[in-house]
Amino acid sequence: MTIKQQLMDMLTARNDEMIAIRRHLHENPELSFEEQQTAQYIADFYENKGVTIHRNVGNGYGIIVEIQGRHPGPVIGIRADFDALPIEEETDVPFKSKNPGVMHACGHDGHTAYLLILADCLIQLKDELQGTVKIIHQHAEEKPPGGAKSMMASGLLDDCEVIVGAHLFPTFKVGHIGYRAGAAMAGRSFFKLVVHGTGGHGSSPHLANDAIVAASNFVTTVQTVISRRLNPYDMGVVTIGSFDGKGTFNVIKDAVTLEGDVRYMNDDVQTTIEQEIKRLANGLEVQFGVTCALTYEKDYPPLVNDEDLTSFVVKTLKASEQEEIISIEEAPLFSGSEDFAYYALAKPSTFYYIGCQPTYLDVPYMNHHPKFDIDERALLVAAKAGAEVIATYCLK
C-alpha cells in the first residue's frame, strides 16, 4: 500500500469523528474576532502531538500549526477559517446553534473539522513527508479587515511556496469540486453616506430641505455608475443595503444615512466606482443644497488564483482514484468576496469549491442564509481533495 493510500484510508476511518467535530463547532459558533473558545478547542486538539503551534497569530485568534517532515522539501500552506455569522439559525438540526443570534451559516465549521482530521493524519505520517505542511486556522474571515492579511503579515508563512484553500458551496452536489484559474471572486468595498438637509414640518417643505429626497436621488443615480461608467465587459455591482430614513409621517428629515456594498473583479473597476461615487456625493450637494459626509473603505481585494498552481491542483484531483471525488468542474466567476485573496496576493495560491448540496433540497439555501445546511459527506471529499494535493507535493 502506498503512503498516499494509507492517508486516504485513515481519513475514511475517521469520517465519523470529522462529522462529530463539525457538529460540536456548529453548536458553539463565535463571531469574527471573538472566537476565543473555538481557537482554544483547535489549539487543544494539537497538544502533545509533536508539532509547533503558533497561537494568536495576526490581529486575532489565528493559529498556525507546522508539520515538519523528516525529509527536506517544499513548504505548502493549507487554510481553513473558523468564525461564524451574526444570524439567528432557522434549521431543524439536532446540533443547532446554542448561541442566540450566531450561526455557522457559511460552512466554516466544516472547513475546520476536515482540516483538523487531515492535519492529524498527516502528523501521524510526518516521517514520510518531504518538506513542511503549514496548517492555517484563520479567524475572522467574515468581518473586515479579516484575519488573512494579518496572518500573512506575521512572517510565519513567508517560506510557503504555495497556499491552498477550499470552501463548501451548495451550488455543487457532493463529490463535485469547482475551480477557476485567474480571477475567481470579487473584491469588496463599503461606503457610508450621511446626507444632511434641514428638518421641518411636512406641511411646509419650502421652509426645509428634505434629506430623504436628496438621498433617494443618490440611490437611483448611483446605478448609472455601473450602466454608464464601466466598460460593458467589466463586472461591477453597487448595492444600497441600508437606507436609514425612518421618522414621523409629517416631519421632514434633516439627515439620512445610506450604507452600500461595492463588488468588482479588478482594481481599475474599483477605482472608477470609488471616484464616481465621490463625484455623485459632491454633485448631490450642488443639486440639492445639502451637505454630504462620505466614508469609503476598501475591504477585500479580488481573489485571483494562480494559473499554474490551479492547473496542478486540477490535474491532481482529476487523477484521483478516490470514489468520493466524482468530478472536477470549472466554476463561473463568483461575485462574493473572500479574504483568502490576501494569501493569493503574497504567494501562488488557489481556492477551490467543495460541493455540499443537501440531498433533501432541490434548491439549496445558500451560504449566509439562516437555513443554510450541508451534506456532511462533503467533509470527507474536502479532506481527500486536500490530501491529494499535499500528497502530490510532499509525500515520498
mmCIF file of N, CA and C in Angstrom, residues 124-251:
data_model
loop_
_atom_site.group_PDB
_atom_site.id
_atom_site.type_symbol
_atom_site.label_atom_id
_atom_site.label_comp_id
_atom_site.label_asym_id
_atom_site.label_seq_id
_atom_site.Cartn_x
_atom_site.Cartn_y
_atom_site.Cartn_z
ATOM 1 N N GLN A 124 0.609 11.929 11.885
ATOM 2 C CA GLN A 124 0.958 10.520 12.098
ATOM 3 C C GLN A 124 1.868 9.983 10.995
ATOM 4 N N LEU A 125 1.837 10.638 9.829
ATOM 5 C CA LEU A 125 2.662 10.190 8.702
ATOM 6 C C LEU A 125 3.832 11.131 8.433
ATOM 7 N N LYS A 126 4.164 11.994 9.386
ATOM 8 C CA LYS A 126 5.142 13.048 9.096
ATOM 9 C C LYS A 126 6.542 12.502 8.798
ATOM 10 N N ASP A 127 6.844 11.297 9.265
ATOM 11 C CA ASP A 127 8.146 10.719 8.929
ATOM 12 C C ASP A 127 8.262 10.428 7.441
ATOM 13 N N GLU A 128 7.141 10.375 6.750
ATOM 14 C CA GLU A 128 7.133 10.131 5.312
ATOM 15 C C GLU A 128 7.079 11.428 4.499
ATOM 16 N N LEU A 129 6.898 12.550 5.190
ATOM 17 C CA LEU A 129 6.764 13.829 4.493
ATOM 18 C C LEU A 129 8.101 14.355 3.999
ATOM 19 N N GLN A 130 8.064 14.908 2.819
ATOM 20 C CA GLN A 130 9.200 15.667 2.309
ATOM 21 C C GLN A 130 8.822 17.148 2.377
ATOM 22 N N GLY A 131 9.423 17.862 3.318
ATOM 23 C CA GLY A 131 9.099 19.272 3.488
ATOM 24 C C GLY A 131 8.187 19.504 4.672
ATOM 25 N N THR A 132 7.443 20.590 4.620
ATOM 26 C CA THR A 132 6.618 21.028 5.742
ATOM 27 C C THR A 132 5.226 21.415 5.255
ATOM 28 N N VAL A 133 4.218 21.004 6.031
ATOM 29 C CA VAL A 133 2.847 21.440 5.779
ATOM 30 C C VAL A 133 2.472 22.411 6.889
ATOM 31 N N LYS A 134 2.038 23.604 6.500
ATOM 32 C CA LYS A 134 1.600 24.590 7.481
ATOM 33 C C LYS A 134 0.072 24.658 7.461
ATOM 34 N N ILE A 135 -0.508 24.287 8.587
ATOM 35 C CA ILE A 135 -1.955 24.277 8.739
ATOM 36 C C ILE A 135 -2.384 25.660 9.221
ATOM 37 N N ILE A 136 -3.198 26.329 8.441
ATOM 38 C CA ILE A 136 -3.588 27.710 8.736
ATOM 39 C C ILE A 136 -5.046 27.721 9.194
ATOM 40 N N HIS A 137 -5.250 27.860 10.494
ATOM 41 C CA HIS A 137 -6.591 28.018 11.049
ATOM 42 C C HIS A 137 -6.835 29.510 11.226
ATOM 43 N N GLN A 138 -7.638 30.071 10.355
ATOM 44 C CA GLN A 138 -7.780 31.522 10.304
ATOM 45 C C GLN A 138 -9.059 32.013 10.966
ATOM 46 N N HIS A 139 -8.910 33.035 11.760
ATOM 47 C CA HIS A 139 -10.029 33.715 12.393
ATOM 48 C C HIS A 139 -10.611 34.761 11.440
ATOM 49 N N ALA A 140 -11.810 35.231 11.736
ATOM 50 C CA ALA A 140 -12.362 36.497 11.224
ATOM 51 C C ALA A 140 -12.345 36.670 9.713
ATOM 52 N N GLU A 141 -12.780 35.648 8.977
ATOM 53 C CA GLU A 141 -12.897 35.863 7.529
ATOM 54 C C GLU A 141 -14.081 36.754 7.192
ATOM 55 N N GLU A 142 -15.120 36.675 8.007
ATOM 56 C CA GLU A 142 -16.387 37.310 7.659
ATOM 57 C C GLU A 142 -16.424 38.827 7.886
ATOM 58 N N LYS A 143 -15.529 39.354 8.693
ATOM 59 C CA LYS A 143 -15.628 40.760 9.088
ATOM 60 C C LYS A 143 -14.333 41.499 8.760
ATOM 61 N N PRO A 144 -14.400 42.490 7.870
ATOM 62 C CA PRO A 144 -13.207 43.278 7.563
ATOM 63 C C PRO A 144 -12.641 43.933 8.830
ATOM 64 N N PRO A 145 -11.325 44.037 8.930
ATOM 65 C CA PRO A 145 -10.323 43.784 7.888
ATOM 66 C C PRO A 145 -9.973 42.316 7.680
ATOM 67 N N GLY A 146 -10.659 41.415 8.394
ATOM 68 C CA GLY A 146 -10.391 40.000 8.227
ATOM 69 C C GLY A 146 -9.120 39.564 8.923
ATOM 70 N N GLY A 147 -8.892 38.251 8.890
ATOM 71 C CA GLY A 147 -7.706 37.713 9.541
ATOM 72 C C GLY A 147 -6.576 37.360 8.607
ATOM 73 N N ALA A 148 -6.871 37.156 7.327
ATOM 74 C CA ALA A 148 -5.860 36.649 6.391
ATOM 75 C C ALA A 148 -4.689 37.609 6.212
ATOM 76 N N LYS A 149 -4.990 38.873 6.029
ATOM 77 C CA LYS A 149 -3.928 39.854 5.767
ATOM 78 C C LYS A 149 -2.917 39.894 6.910
ATOM 79 N N SER A 150 -3.417 39.892 8.134
ATOM 80 C CA SER A 150 -2.522 39.963 9.287
ATOM 81 C C SER A 150 -1.775 38.653 9.514
ATOM 82 N N MET A 151 -2.399 37.526 9.206
ATOM 83 C CA MET A 151 -1.692 36.252 9.342
ATOM 84 C C MET A 151 -0.574 36.158 8.315
ATOM 85 N N MET A 152 -0.844 36.653 7.115
ATOM 86 C CA MET A 152 0.197 36.674 6.099
ATOM 87 C C MET A 152 1.339 37.594 6.517
ATOM 88 N N ALA A 153 0.987 38.720 7.159
ATOM 89 C CA ALA A 153 1.990 39.701 7.579
ATOM 90 C C ALA A 153 2.785 39.237 8.795
ATOM 91 N N SER A 154 2.348 38.170 9.450
ATOM 92 C CA SER A 154 3.040 37.701 10.654
ATOM 93 C C SER A 154 4.443 37.192 10.364
ATOM 94 N N GLY A 155 4.712 36.837 9.115
ATOM 95 C CA GLY A 155 6.004 36.274 8.743
ATOM 96 C C GLY A 155 6.073 34.768 8.864
ATOM 97 N N LEU A 156 5.076 34.167 9.503
ATOM 98 C CA LEU A 156 5.102 32.717 9.712
ATOM 99 C C LEU A 156 4.820 31.933 8.441
ATOM 100 N N LEU A 157 4.327 32.617 7.415
ATOM 101 C CA LEU A 157 4.021 31.942 6.148
ATOM 102 C C LEU A 157 4.969 32.368 5.031
ATOM 103 N N ASP A 158 5.999 33.110 5.389
ATOM 104 C CA ASP A 158 6.910 33.631 4.365
ATOM 105 C C ASP A 158 7.593 32.532 3.561
ATOM 106 N N ASP A 159 7.824 31.382 4.190
ATOM 107 C CA ASP A 159 8.531 30.307 3.490
ATOM 108 C C ASP A 159 7.599 29.382 2.715
ATOM 109 N N CYS A 160 6.309 29.642 2.752
ATOM 110 C CA CYS A 160 5.380 28.816 1.966
ATOM 111 C C CYS A 160 5.612 29.049 0.476
ATOM 112 N N GLU A 161 5.745 27.978 -0.256
ATOM 113 C CA GLU A 161 5.872 28.096 -1.707
ATOM 114 C C GLU A 161 4.507 28.300 -2.348
ATOM 115 N N VAL A 162 3.499 27.645 -1.797
ATOM 116 C CA VAL A 162 2.127 27.781 -2.296
ATOM 117 C C VAL A 162 1.182 27.695 -1.110
ATOM 118 N N ILE A 163 -0.032 28.225 -1.296
ATOM 119 C CA ILE A 163 -1.082 28.124 -0.283
ATOM 120 C C ILE A 163 -2.379 27.730 -0.992
ATOM 121 N N VAL A 164 -3.082 26.763 -0.409
ATOM 122 C CA VAL A 164 -4.358 26.324 -0.983
ATOM 123 C C VAL A 164 -5.458 26.457 0.059
ATOM 124 N N GLY A 165 -6.675 26.569 -0.418
ATOM 125 C CA GLY A 165 -7.824 26.639 0.461
ATOM 126 C C GLY A 165 -9.048 26.103 -0.250
ATOM 127 N N ALA A 166 -10.066 25.763 0.528
ATOM 128 C CA ALA A 166 -11.297 25.228 -0.041
ATOM 129 C C ALA A 166 -12.490 25.824 0.691
ATOM 130 N N HIS A 167 -13.627 25.868 0.006
ATOM 131 C CA HIS A 167 -14.843 26.398 0.608
ATOM 132 C C HIS A 167 -16.018 25.513 0.245
ATOM 133 N N LEU A 168 -16.861 25.237 1.220
ATOM 134 C CA LEU A 168 -18.089 24.475 0.989
ATOM 135 C C LEU A 168 -19.131 25.362 0.324
ATOM 136 N N PHE A 169 -19.685 24.886 -0.809
ATOM 137 C CA PHE A 169 -20.726 25.621 -1.515
ATOM 138 C C PHE A 169 -21.826 24.654 -1.940
ATOM 139 N N PRO A 170 -23.094 24.979 -1.648
ATOM 140 C CA PRO A 170 -24.196 24.094 -2.032
ATOM 141 C C PRO A 170 -24.613 24.236 -3.491
ATOM 142 N N THR A 171 -23.909 25.075 -4.240
ATOM 143 C CA THR A 171 -24.198 25.151 -5.680
ATOM 144 C C THR A 171 -23.733 23.894 -6.401
ATOM 145 N N PHE A 172 -22.853 23.141 -5.778
ATOM 146 C CA PHE A 172 -22.373 21.870 -6.333
ATOM 147 C C PHE A 172 -22.880 20.715 -5.474
ATOM 148 N N LYS A 173 -23.162 19.589 -6.110
ATOM 149 C CA LYS A 173 -23.543 18.398 -5.365
ATOM 150 C C LYS A 173 -22.307 17.756 -4.745
ATOM 151 N N VAL A 174 -22.537 16.916 -3.769
ATOM 152 C CA VAL A 174 -21.434 16.252 -3.085
ATOM 153 C C VAL A 174 -20.612 15.422 -4.070
ATOM 154 N N GLY A 175 -19.316 15.536 -3.967
ATOM 155 C CA GLY A 175 -18.422 14.818 -4.865
ATOM 156 C C GLY A 175 -17.949 15.643 -6.030
ATOM 157 N N HIS A 176 -18.568 16.793 -6.231
ATOM 158 C CA HIS A 176 -18.202 17.679 -7.325
ATOM 159 C C HIS A 176 -17.389 18.850 -6.772
ATOM 160 N N ILE A 177 -16.278 19.133 -7.404
ATOM 161 C CA ILE A 177 -15.360 20.179 -6.955
ATOM 162 C C ILE A 177 -15.231 21.219 -8.056
ATOM 163 N N GLY A 178 -15.373 22.484 -7.695
ATOM 164 C CA GLY A 178 -15.261 23.573 -8.655
ATOM 165 C C GLY A 178 -13.925 24.287 -8.539
ATOM 166 N N TYR A 179 -13.436 24.769 -9.658
ATOM 167 C CA TYR A 179 -12.176 25.516 -9.674
ATOM 168 C C TYR A 179 -12.309 26.659 -10.673
ATOM 169 N N ARG A 180 -11.426 27.623 -10.551
ATOM 170 C CA ARG A 180 -11.328 28.679 -11.562
ATOM 171 C C ARG A 180 -9.930 29.271 -11.516
ATOM 172 N N ALA A 181 -9.226 29.248 -12.633
ATOM 173 C CA ALA A 181 -7.908 29.867 -12.731
ATOM 174 C C ALA A 181 -8.077 31.362 -12.978
ATOM 175 N N GLY A 182 -7.124 32.139 -12.487
ATOM 176 C CA GLY A 182 -7.191 33.591 -12.669
ATOM 177 C C GLY A 182 -8.230 34.214 -11.755
ATOM 178 N N ALA A 183 -8.843 35.302 -12.227
ATOM 179 C CA ALA A 183 -9.849 35.995 -11.423
ATOM 180 C C ALA A 183 -10.986 35.044 -11.082
ATOM 181 N N ALA A 184 -11.288 34.913 -9.797
ATOM 182 C CA ALA A 184 -12.281 33.922 -9.366
ATOM 183 C C ALA A 184 -13.394 34.525 -8.516
ATOM 184 N N MET A 185 -13.039 35.408 -7.596
ATOM 185 C CA MET A 185 -14.035 36.012 -6.707
ATOM 186 C C MET A 185 -13.815 37.520 -6.647
ATOM 187 N N ALA A 186 -14.883 38.228 -6.362
ATOM 188 C CA ALA A 186 -14.855 39.690 -6.438
ATOM 189 C C ALA A 186 -14.163 40.320 -5.244
ATOM 190 N N GLY A 187 -13.617 41.520 -5.482
ATOM 191 C CA GLY A 187 -13.199 42.373 -4.389
ATOM 192 C C GLY A 187 -14.413 43.089 -3.820
ATOM 193 N N ARG A 188 -14.243 43.667 -2.632
ATOM 194 C CA ARG A 188 -15.383 44.281 -1.964
ATOM 195 C C ARG A 188 -14.972 45.584 -1.291
ATOM 196 N N SER A 189 -15.813 46.599 -1.430
ATOM 197 C CA SER A 189 -15.644 47.849 -0.703
ATOM 198 C C SER A 189 -16.959 48.218 -0.028
ATOM 199 N N PHE A 190 -16.862 49.075 0.961
ATOM 200 C CA PHE A 190 -18.018 49.519 1.732
ATOM 201 C C PHE A 190 -18.057 51.036 1.731
ATOM 202 N N PHE A 191 -19.247 51.607 1.632
ATOM 203 C CA PHE A 191 -19.331 53.057 1.806
ATOM 204 C C PHE A 191 -20.537 53.439 2.648
ATOM 205 N N LYS A 192 -20.382 54.559 3.317
ATOM 206 C CA LYS A 192 -21.440 55.123 4.151
ATOM 207 C C LYS A 192 -21.599 56.585 3.776
ATOM 208 N N LEU A 193 -22.817 56.989 3.478
ATOM 209 C CA LEU A 193 -23.098 58.367 3.076
ATOM 210 C C LEU A 193 -24.150 58.947 4.011
ATOM 211 N N VAL A 194 -23.779 60.025 4.683
ATOM 212 C CA VAL A 194 -24.723 60.752 5.527
ATOM 213 C C VAL A 194 -25.095 62.048 4.813
ATOM 214 N N VAL A 195 -26.379 62.203 4.506
ATOM 215 C CA VAL A 195 -26.892 63.382 3.802
ATOM 216 C C VAL A 195 -27.584 64.290 4.822
ATOM 217 N N HIS A 196 -27.079 65.501 4.961
ATOM 218 C CA HIS A 196 -27.638 66.460 5.910
ATOM 219 C C HIS A 196 -28.411 67.541 5.162
ATOM 220 N N GLY A 197 -29.701 67.661 5.500
ATOM 221 C CA GLY A 197 -30.527 68.742 4.966
ATOM 222 C C GLY A 197 -30.976 69.655 6.091
ATOM 223 N N THR A 198 -32.203 70.102 6.001
ATOM 224 C CA THR A 198 -32.794 70.926 7.057
ATOM 225 C C THR A 198 -34.175 70.375 7.376
ATOM 226 N N GLY A 199 -34.392 70.004 8.619
ATOM 227 C CA GLY A 199 -35.662 69.430 9.006
ATOM 228 C C GLY A 199 -36.778 70.458 9.049
ATOM 229 N N GLY A 200 -38.002 69.961 9.069
ATOM 230 C CA GLY A 200 -39.135 70.865 9.136
ATOM 231 C C GLY A 200 -40.448 70.114 9.187
ATOM 232 N N HIS A 201 -41.523 70.872 9.136
ATOM 233 C CA HIS A 201 -42.868 70.286 9.162
ATOM 234 C C HIS A 201 -43.253 69.827 7.758
ATOM 235 N N GLY A 202 -43.934 68.709 7.699
ATOM 236 C CA GLY A 202 -44.320 68.159 6.413
ATOM 237 C C GLY A 202 -45.216 69.070 5.600
ATOM 238 N N SER A 203 -45.890 69.974 6.267
ATOM 239 C CA SER A 203 -46.787 70.889 5.560
ATOM 240 C C SER A 203 -46.064 72.078 4.941
ATOM 241 N N SER A 204 -44.772 72.238 5.280
ATOM 242 C CA SER A 204 -44.030 73.427 4.817
ATOM 243 C C SER A 204 -42.679 73.038 4.238
ATOM 244 N N PRO A 205 -42.682 72.268 3.146
ATOM 245 C CA PRO A 205 -41.405 71.828 2.574
ATOM 246 C C PRO A 205 -40.538 72.979 2.102
ATOM 247 N N HIS A 206 -41.147 74.130 1.790
ATOM 248 C CA HIS A 206 -40.370 75.268 1.304
ATOM 249 C C HIS A 206 -39.502 75.887 2.396
ATOM 250 N N LEU A 207 -39.814 75.543 3.653
ATOM 251 C CA LEU A 207 -39.021 76.054 4.767
ATOM 252 C C LEU A 207 -37.991 75.029 5.249
ATOM 253 N N ALA A 208 -37.913 73.909 4.575
ATOM 254 C CA ALA A 208 -36.972 72.843 4.945
ATOM 255 C C ALA A 208 -36.147 72.458 3.722
ATOM 256 N N ASN A 209 -35.281 71.484 3.917
ATOM 257 C CA ASN A 209 -34.511 70.907 2.800
ATOM 258 C C ASN A 209 -34.465 69.402 3.040
ATOM 259 N N ASP A 210 -35.276 68.701 2.298
ATOM 260 C CA ASP A 210 -35.585 67.296 2.576
ATOM 261 C C ASP A 210 -34.414 66.373 2.239
ATOM 262 N N ALA A 211 -33.801 65.798 3.282
ATOM 263 C CA ALA A 211 -32.662 64.892 3.091
ATOM 264 C C ALA A 211 -33.097 63.595 2.419
ATOM 265 N N ILE A 212 -34.335 63.175 2.637
ATOM 266 C CA ILE A 212 -34.820 61.932 2.027
ATOM 267 C C ILE A 212 -34.884 62.079 0.512
ATOM 268 N N VAL A 213 -35.352 63.211 0.021
ATOM 269 C CA VAL A 213 -35.435 63.424 -1.425
ATOM 270 C C VAL A 213 -34.034 63.373 -2.042
ATOM 271 N N ALA A 214 -33.088 64.053 -1.407
ATOM 272 C CA ALA A 214 -31.720 64.067 -1.933
ATOM 273 C C ALA A 214 -31.107 62.672 -1.895
ATOM 274 N N ALA A 215 -31.277 61.979 -0.781
ATOM 275 C CA ALA A 215 -30.698 60.642 -0.637
ATOM 276 C C ALA A 215 -31.340 59.650 -1.606
ATOM 277 N N SER A 216 -32.649 59.797 -1.833
ATOM 278 C CA SER A 216 -33.337 58.916 -2.782
ATOM 279 C C SER A 216 -32.814 59.110 -4.193
ATOM 280 N N ASN A 217 -32.499 60.335 -4.537
ATOM 281 C CA ASN A 217 -31.902 60.608 -5.839
ATOM 282 C C ASN A 217 -30.562 59.891 -5.980
ATOM 283 N N PHE A 218 -29.781 59.899 -4.918
ATOM 284 C CA PHE A 218 -28.481 59.211 -4.946
ATOM 285 C C PHE A 218 -28.679 57.716 -5.171
ATOM 286 N N VAL A 219 -29.675 57.117 -4.517
ATOM 287 C CA VAL A 219 -29.913 55.669 -4.615
ATOM 288 C C VAL A 219 -30.139 55.250 -6.065
ATOM 289 N N THR A 220 -30.918 56.022 -6.791
ATOM 290 C CA THR A 220 -31.196 55.668 -8.178
ATOM 291 C C THR A 220 -30.051 56.066 -9.113
ATOM 292 N N THR A 221 -29.460 57.220 -8.851
ATOM 293 C CA THR A 221 -28.409 57.709 -9.744
ATOM 294 C C THR A 221 -27.137 56.880 -9.656
ATOM 295 N N VAL A 222 -26.844 56.339 -8.480
ATOM 296 C CA VAL A 222 -25.591 55.598 -8.319
ATOM 297 C C VAL A 222 -25.546 54.364 -9.214
ATOM 298 N N GLN A 223 -26.715 53.855 -9.629
ATOM 299 C CA GLN A 223 -26.712 52.692 -10.521
ATOM 300 C C GLN A 223 -26.203 53.030 -11.914
ATOM 301 N N THR A 224 -26.200 54.327 -12.262
ATOM 302 C CA THR A 224 -25.632 54.708 -13.563
ATOM 303 C C THR A 224 -24.123 54.563 -13.587
ATOM 304 N N VAL A 225 -23.515 54.457 -12.422
ATOM 305 C CA VAL A 225 -22.068 54.190 -12.387
ATOM 306 C C VAL A 225 -21.783 52.866 -13.087
ATOM 307 N N ILE A 226 -22.632 51.872 -12.818
ATOM 308 C CA ILE A 226 -22.443 50.555 -13.432
ATOM 309 C C ILE A 226 -22.847 50.582 -14.898
ATOM 310 N N SER A 227 -23.980 51.193 -15.199
ATOM 311 C CA SER A 227 -24.519 51.118 -16.561
ATOM 312 C C SER A 227 -23.873 52.104 -17.534
ATOM 313 N N ARG A 228 -23.275 53.186 -17.005
ATOM 314 C CA ARG A 228 -22.775 54.226 -17.907
ATOM 315 C C ARG A 228 -21.319 54.612 -17.702
ATOM 316 N N ARG A 229 -20.676 54.074 -16.683
ATOM 317 C CA ARG A 229 -19.285 54.443 -16.444
ATOM 318 C C ARG A 229 -18.318 53.264 -16.571
ATOM 319 N N LEU A 230 -18.848 52.035 -16.538
ATOM 320 C CA LEU A 230 -17.981 50.862 -16.665
ATOM 321 C C LEU A 230 -18.020 50.311 -18.077
ATOM 322 N N ASN A 231 -16.901 49.766 -18.504
ATOM 323 C CA ASN A 231 -16.861 49.013 -19.748
ATOM 324 C C ASN A 231 -17.872 47.868 -19.646
ATOM 325 N N PRO A 232 -18.709 47.665 -20.651
ATOM 326 C CA PRO A 232 -19.719 46.596 -20.579
ATOM 327 C C PRO A 232 -19.135 45.211 -20.327
ATOM 328 N N TYR A 233 -17.844 45.031 -20.614
ATOM 329 C CA TYR A 233 -17.223 43.727 -20.399
ATOM 330 C C TYR A 233 -16.662 43.567 -18.988
ATOM 331 N N ASP A 234 -16.713 44.635 -18.189
ATOM 332 C CA ASP A 234 -16.236 44.573 -16.818
ATOM 333 C C ASP A 234 -17.387 44.290 -15.869
ATOM 334 N N MET A 235 -17.071 43.624 -14.770
ATOM 335 C CA MET A 235 -18.080 43.302 -13.767
ATOM 336 C C MET A 235 -18.018 44.307 -12.634
ATOM 337 N N GLY A 236 -19.181 44.835 -12.248
ATOM 338 C CA GLY A 236 -19.259 45.722 -11.107
ATOM 339 C C GLY A 236 -20.655 45.695 -10.522
ATOM 340 N N VAL A 237 -20.755 45.831 -9.213
ATOM 341 C CA VAL A 237 -22.049 45.856 -8.533
ATOM 342 C C VAL A 237 -22.007 46.945 -7.466
ATOM 343 N N VAL A 238 -23.066 47.755 -7.409
ATOM 344 C CA VAL A 238 -23.259 48.688 -6.306
ATOM 345 C C VAL A 238 -24.629 48.413 -5.709
ATOM 346 N N THR A 239 -24.653 48.091 -4.427
ATOM 347 C CA THR A 239 -25.905 47.805 -3.737
ATOM 348 C C THR A 239 -26.059 48.736 -2.540
ATOM 349 N N ILE A 240 -27.201 49.413 -2.463
ATOM 350 C CA ILE A 240 -27.529 50.174 -1.260
ATOM 351 C C ILE A 240 -28.296 49.229 -0.341
ATOM 352 N N GLY A 241 -27.634 48.768 0.689
ATOM 353 C CA GLY A 241 -28.237 47.773 1.566
ATOM 354 C C GLY A 241 -28.942 48.352 2.774
ATOM 355 N N SER A 242 -28.690 49.629 3.059
ATOM 356 C CA SER A 242 -29.310 50.260 4.215
ATOM 357 C C SER A 242 -29.667 51.698 3.883
ATOM 358 N N PHE A 243 -30.912 52.082 4.168
ATOM 359 C CA PHE A 243 -31.396 53.459 3.975
ATOM 360 C C PHE A 243 -32.115 53.844 5.261
ATOM 361 N N ASP A 244 -31.412 54.561 6.120
ATOM 362 C CA ASP A 244 -31.954 54.904 7.429
ATOM 363 C C ASP A 244 -32.628 56.269 7.350
ATOM 364 N N GLY A 245 -33.898 56.232 6.957
ATOM 365 C CA GLY A 245 -34.648 57.478 6.838
ATOM 366 C C GLY A 245 -35.918 57.468 7.652
ATOM 367 N N LYS A 246 -35.997 56.550 8.618
ATOM 368 C CA LYS A 246 -37.230 56.405 9.391
ATOM 369 C C LYS A 246 -37.458 57.641 10.263
ATOM 370 N N GLY A 247 -38.668 58.119 10.246
ATOM 371 C CA GLY A 247 -39.046 59.265 11.061
ATOM 372 C C GLY A 247 -40.541 59.248 11.303
ATOM 373 N N THR A 248 -41.141 60.432 11.355
ATOM 374 C CA THR A 248 -42.579 60.573 11.542
ATOM 375 C C THR A 248 -43.212 61.048 10.244
ATOM 376 N N PHE A 249 -44.416 60.600 9.961
ATOM 377 C CA PHE A 249 -45.023 60.816 8.648
ATOM 378 C C PHE A 249 -45.128 62.288 8.259
ATOM 379 N N ASN A 250 -45.215 63.176 9.231
ATOM 380 C CA ASN A 250 -45.415 64.590 8.895
ATOM 381 C C ASN A 250 -44.212 65.458 9.262
ATOM 382 N N VAL A 251 -43.054 64.820 9.374
ATOM 383 C CA VAL A 251 -41.821 65.552 9.690
ATOM 384 C C VAL A 251 -40.808 65.332 8.577
#
